[in-house]
Coordinates of C-alpha atoms in Angstrom, one line a residue:
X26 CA -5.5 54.2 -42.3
X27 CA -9.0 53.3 -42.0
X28 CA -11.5 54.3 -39.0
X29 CA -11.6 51.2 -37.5
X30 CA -8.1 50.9 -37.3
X31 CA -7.7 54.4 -35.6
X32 CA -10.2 53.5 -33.3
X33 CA -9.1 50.1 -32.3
X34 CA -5.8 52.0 -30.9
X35 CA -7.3 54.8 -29.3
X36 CA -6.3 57.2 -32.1
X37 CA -9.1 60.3 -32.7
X38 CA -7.6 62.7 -34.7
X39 CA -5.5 64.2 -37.8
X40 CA -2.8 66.6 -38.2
X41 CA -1.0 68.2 -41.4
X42 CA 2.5 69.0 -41.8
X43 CA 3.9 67.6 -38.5
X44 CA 7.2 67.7 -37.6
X45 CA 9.5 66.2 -34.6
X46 CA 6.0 64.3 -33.3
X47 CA 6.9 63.1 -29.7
X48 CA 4.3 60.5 -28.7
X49 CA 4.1 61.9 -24.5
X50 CA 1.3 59.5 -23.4
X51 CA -0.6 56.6 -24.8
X52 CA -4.0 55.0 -23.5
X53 CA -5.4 51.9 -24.0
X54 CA -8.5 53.7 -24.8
X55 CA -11.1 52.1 -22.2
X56 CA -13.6 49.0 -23.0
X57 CA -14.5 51.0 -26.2
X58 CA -11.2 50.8 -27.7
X59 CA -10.8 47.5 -26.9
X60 CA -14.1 46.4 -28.5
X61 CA -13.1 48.2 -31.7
X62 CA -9.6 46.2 -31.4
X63 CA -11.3 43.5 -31.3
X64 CA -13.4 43.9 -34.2
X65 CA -10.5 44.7 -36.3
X66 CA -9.2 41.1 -35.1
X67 CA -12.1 39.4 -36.1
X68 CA -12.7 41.5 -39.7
X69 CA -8.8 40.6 -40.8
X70 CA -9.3 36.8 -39.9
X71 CA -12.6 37.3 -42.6
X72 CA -9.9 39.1 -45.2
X73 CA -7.4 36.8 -44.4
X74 CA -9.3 33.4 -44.6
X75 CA -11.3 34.5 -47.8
X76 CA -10.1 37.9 -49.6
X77 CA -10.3 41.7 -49.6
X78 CA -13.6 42.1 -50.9
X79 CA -15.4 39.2 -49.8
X80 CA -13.8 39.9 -46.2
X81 CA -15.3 43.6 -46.9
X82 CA -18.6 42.7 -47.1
X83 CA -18.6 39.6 -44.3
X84 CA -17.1 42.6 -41.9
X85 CA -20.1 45.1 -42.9
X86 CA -22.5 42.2 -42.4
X87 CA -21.4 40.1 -39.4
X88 CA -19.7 43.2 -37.3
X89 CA -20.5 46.3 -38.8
X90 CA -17.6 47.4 -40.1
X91 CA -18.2 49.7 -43.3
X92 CA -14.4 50.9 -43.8
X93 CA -13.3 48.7 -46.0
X94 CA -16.0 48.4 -48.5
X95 CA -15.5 49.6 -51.7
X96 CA -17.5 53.2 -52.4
X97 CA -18.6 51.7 -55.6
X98 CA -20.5 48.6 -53.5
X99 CA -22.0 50.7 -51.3
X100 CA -23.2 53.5 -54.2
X101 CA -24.9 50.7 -56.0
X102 CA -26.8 49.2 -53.0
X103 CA -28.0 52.8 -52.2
X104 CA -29.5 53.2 -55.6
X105 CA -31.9 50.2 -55.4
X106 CA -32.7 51.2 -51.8
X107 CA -30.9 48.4 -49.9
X108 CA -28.4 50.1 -47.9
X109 CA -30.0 48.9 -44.8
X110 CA -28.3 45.3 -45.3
X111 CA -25.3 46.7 -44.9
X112 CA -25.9 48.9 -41.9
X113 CA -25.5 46.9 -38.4
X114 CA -29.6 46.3 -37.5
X115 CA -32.3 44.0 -35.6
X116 CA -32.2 42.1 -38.6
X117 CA -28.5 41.0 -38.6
X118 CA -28.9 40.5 -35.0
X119 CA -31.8 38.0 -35.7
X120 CA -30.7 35.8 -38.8
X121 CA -27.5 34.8 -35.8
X122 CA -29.7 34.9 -33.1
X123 CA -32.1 32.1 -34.7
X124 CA -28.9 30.2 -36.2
X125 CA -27.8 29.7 -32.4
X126 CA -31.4 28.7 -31.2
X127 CA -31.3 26.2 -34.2
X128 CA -28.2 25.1 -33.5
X129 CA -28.7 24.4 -30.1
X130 CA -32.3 22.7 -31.2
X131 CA -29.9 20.5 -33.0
X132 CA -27.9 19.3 -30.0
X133 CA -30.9 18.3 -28.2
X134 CA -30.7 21.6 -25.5
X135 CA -33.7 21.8 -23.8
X136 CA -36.2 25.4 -24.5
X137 CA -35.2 27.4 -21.6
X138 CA -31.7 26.4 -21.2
X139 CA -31.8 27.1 -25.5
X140 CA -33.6 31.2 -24.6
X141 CA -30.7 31.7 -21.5
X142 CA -27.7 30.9 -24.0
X143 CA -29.3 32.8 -26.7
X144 CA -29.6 36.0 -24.4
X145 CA -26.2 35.7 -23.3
X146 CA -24.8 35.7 -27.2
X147 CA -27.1 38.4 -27.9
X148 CA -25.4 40.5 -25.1
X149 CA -22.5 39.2 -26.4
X150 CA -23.0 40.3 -29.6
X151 CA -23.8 43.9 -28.7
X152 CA -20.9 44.5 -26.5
X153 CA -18.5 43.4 -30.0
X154 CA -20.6 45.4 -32.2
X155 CA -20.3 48.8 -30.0
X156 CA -23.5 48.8 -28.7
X157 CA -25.0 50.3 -31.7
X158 CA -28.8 51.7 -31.4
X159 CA -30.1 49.3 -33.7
X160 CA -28.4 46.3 -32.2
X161 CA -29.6 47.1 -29.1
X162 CA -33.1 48.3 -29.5
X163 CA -33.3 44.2 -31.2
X164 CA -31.4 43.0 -28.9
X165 CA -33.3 44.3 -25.4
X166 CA -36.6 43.0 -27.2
X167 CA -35.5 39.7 -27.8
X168 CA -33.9 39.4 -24.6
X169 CA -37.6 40.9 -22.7
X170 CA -39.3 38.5 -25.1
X171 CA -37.4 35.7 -23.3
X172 CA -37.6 36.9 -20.3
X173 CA -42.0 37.0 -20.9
X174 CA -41.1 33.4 -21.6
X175 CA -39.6 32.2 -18.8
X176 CA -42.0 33.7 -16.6
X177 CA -44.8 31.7 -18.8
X178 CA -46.4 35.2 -19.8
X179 CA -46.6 34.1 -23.1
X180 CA -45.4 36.5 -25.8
X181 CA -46.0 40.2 -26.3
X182 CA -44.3 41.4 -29.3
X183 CA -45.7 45.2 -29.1
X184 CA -44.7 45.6 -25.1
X185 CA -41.4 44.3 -25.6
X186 CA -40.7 47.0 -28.8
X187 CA -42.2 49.5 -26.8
X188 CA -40.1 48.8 -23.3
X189 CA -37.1 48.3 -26.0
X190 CA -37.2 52.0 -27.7
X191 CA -38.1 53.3 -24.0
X192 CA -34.6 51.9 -22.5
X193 CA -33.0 52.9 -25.1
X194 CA -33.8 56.4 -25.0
X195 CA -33.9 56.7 -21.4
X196 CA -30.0 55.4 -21.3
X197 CA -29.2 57.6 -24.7
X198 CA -31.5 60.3 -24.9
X199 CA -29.9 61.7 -27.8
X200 CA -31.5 58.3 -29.1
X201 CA -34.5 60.1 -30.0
X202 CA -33.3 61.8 -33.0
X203 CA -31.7 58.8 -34.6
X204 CA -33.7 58.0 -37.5
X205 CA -32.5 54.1 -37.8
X206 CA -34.0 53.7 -34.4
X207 CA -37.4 55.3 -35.5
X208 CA -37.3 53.1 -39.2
X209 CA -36.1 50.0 -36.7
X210 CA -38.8 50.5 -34.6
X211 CA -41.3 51.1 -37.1
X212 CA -40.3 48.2 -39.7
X213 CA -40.7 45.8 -36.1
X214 CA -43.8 47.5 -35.7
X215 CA -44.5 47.0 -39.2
X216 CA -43.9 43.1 -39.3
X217 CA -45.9 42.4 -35.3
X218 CA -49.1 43.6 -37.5
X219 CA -48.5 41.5 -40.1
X220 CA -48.0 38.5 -37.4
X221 CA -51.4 39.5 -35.9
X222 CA -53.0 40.1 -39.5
X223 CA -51.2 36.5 -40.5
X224 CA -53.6 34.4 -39.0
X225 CA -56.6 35.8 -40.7
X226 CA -55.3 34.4 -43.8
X227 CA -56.6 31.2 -44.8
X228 CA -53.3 29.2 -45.7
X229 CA -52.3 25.9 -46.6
X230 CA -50.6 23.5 -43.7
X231 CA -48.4 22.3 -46.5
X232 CA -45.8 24.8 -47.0
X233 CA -44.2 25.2 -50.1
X234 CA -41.4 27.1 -51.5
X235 CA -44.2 29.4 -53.2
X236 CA -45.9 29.9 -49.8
X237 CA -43.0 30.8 -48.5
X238 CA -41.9 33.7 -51.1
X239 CA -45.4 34.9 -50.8
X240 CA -44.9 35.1 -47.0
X241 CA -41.2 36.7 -46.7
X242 CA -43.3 39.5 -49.6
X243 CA -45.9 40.2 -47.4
X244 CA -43.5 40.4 -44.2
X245 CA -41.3 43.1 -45.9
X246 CA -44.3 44.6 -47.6
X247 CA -45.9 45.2 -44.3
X248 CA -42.5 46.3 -42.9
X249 CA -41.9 49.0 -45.8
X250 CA -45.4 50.0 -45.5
X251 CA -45.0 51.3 -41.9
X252 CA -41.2 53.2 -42.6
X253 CA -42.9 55.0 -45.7
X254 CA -43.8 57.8 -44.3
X255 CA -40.5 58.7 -42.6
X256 CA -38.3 57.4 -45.3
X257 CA -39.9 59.9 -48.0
X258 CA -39.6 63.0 -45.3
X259 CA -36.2 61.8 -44.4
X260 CA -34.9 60.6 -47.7
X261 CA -37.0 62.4 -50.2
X262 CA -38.4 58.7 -51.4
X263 CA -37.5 55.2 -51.9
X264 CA -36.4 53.2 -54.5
X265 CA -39.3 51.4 -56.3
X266 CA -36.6 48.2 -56.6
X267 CA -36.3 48.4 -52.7
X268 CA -39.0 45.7 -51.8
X269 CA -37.9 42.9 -54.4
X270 CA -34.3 43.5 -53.9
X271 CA -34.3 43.6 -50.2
X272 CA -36.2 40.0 -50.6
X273 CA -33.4 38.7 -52.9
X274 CA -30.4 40.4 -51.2
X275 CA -31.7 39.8 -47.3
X276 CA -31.6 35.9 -48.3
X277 CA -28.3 36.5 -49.8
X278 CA -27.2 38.1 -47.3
X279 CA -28.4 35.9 -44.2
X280 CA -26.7 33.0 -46.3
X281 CA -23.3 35.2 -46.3
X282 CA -23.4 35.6 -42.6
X283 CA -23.7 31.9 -41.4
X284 CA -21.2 31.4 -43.9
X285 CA -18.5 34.3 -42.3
X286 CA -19.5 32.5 -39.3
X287 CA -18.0 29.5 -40.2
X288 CA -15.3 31.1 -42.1
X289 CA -14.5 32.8 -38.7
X290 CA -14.2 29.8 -36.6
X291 CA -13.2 26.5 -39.1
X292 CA -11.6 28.5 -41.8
X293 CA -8.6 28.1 -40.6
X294 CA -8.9 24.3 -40.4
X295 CA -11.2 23.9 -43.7
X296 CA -10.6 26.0 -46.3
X297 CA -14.7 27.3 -46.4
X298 CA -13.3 30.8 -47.1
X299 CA -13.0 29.2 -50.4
X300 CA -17.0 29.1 -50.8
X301 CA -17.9 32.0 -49.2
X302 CA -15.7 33.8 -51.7

């Protein structure tokens, strides 16, 4: 059975060769098990609605479950150093987080009442992911960020990375030594200089589809840039395919995950598992 099934019913453990196995006692697990139910829920409506491979890959993207993904899928992202789409992150976290705000743009929802909602999915959103590092450390910033907002103190990108990483760490100390917070932290890091360097630039109003590319480049440039350093002591290097293929594959993948979305709650109704196939 996979992880996530274990987990989803409490179940933490293997034996060999049992025989005359009385169950004696069985626990629902707490809020943790219940989460990872949950998730299980929610990645076999994705298989179910589309098909084993697609539902793979909307499960990895949307809710962080890995399980199910085919070893050959997951060899051949790591080889052209984008394995980081796949793992649960800030960015994930962002691509639904902006969706909503759009979303709720669309239905005429004024600013503030648009930042409160957002917060609450992005809580949301953590709890049914498992309150992974990554998610959280994105998660604590935006919701700061908002926070800044509604007190009209304006944005301040660096103080709420910096408050983010010091929650975290001061809630899991043990925090401190995961390296996808410090390659979180420091692609963020990475992308706030490239907002303060942006304006320096002497661009066009008129944006085109070429400004745009050029843009998203310099943003993951900028992002890679400030994870080298740790990525080559942790990883031994990088992949020189890692910064055009993350460009292609992050807007393939942020297309994917509106589209699981959907799947998710009209794919039952309209057949959109179809497309996202």
């Amino acid at each position: 059975e996979s992880k996530a099934y274990n987990i989803s019913n409490a179940i933490n453990a293997y034996a060999n060769d049992v025989e005359n196995l009385t169950i004696i006692e069985y626990t629902s697990g707490g809020i943790n098990a219940k989460l990872a139910r949950f998730r299980s829920i929610l990645s076999r409506r994705l298989t179910l609605l589309t098909d084993r491979d697609t539902g793979a890959m909307l499960s990895a993207l949307l809710l962080g479950e890995r399980d199910l993904l085919p070893s050959s899928v997951r060899l051949a992202f790591r080889r052209i150093g984008i394995s980081h789409i796949l793992a649960l992150s800030g960015m994930h976290l962002a691509i639904l987080s902006i969706g909503i705000g759009w979303l709720l743009k669309k239905l005429k929802i004024a600013k503030k009442p648009r930042i409160l909602i957002t917060s609450a999915f992005i809580l949301l959103y953590m709890a049914i992911t498992g309150f992974s590092v990554s998610v959280c450390r994105a998660g604590i910033m935006i919701i700061i960020a908002s926070l800044l907002f509604l007190m009209e103190r304006g944005k301040d990108s660096l103080t709420s990375l910096s408050v983010a990483v010091t929650l975290i760490c001061l809630i899991t100390p043990y925090a401190i030594y995961d390296v996808s917070l410090w390659l979180s932290a420091l692609a963020t890091f990475g992308i706030i200089a490239f907002a303060e360097y942006l304006p320096t630039l002497k661009l066009k109003k008129k944006k085109s589809a070429l400004s745009f590319i050029a843009l998203s480049f310099l943003t993951s440039m900028f992002a890679v840039s400030a994870t080298l350093l740790i990525s080559v002591m942790t990883f031994g290097g990088i992949s020189i395919l890692a910064l055009p293929a993350t460009l292609i594959f992050s807007f393939i993948a942020e297309v994917a995950m509106y589209l699981g979305c959907l799947v998710m709650l009209i794919g039952g109704i309209i057949p959109i598992g179809i497309l996202a196939t």
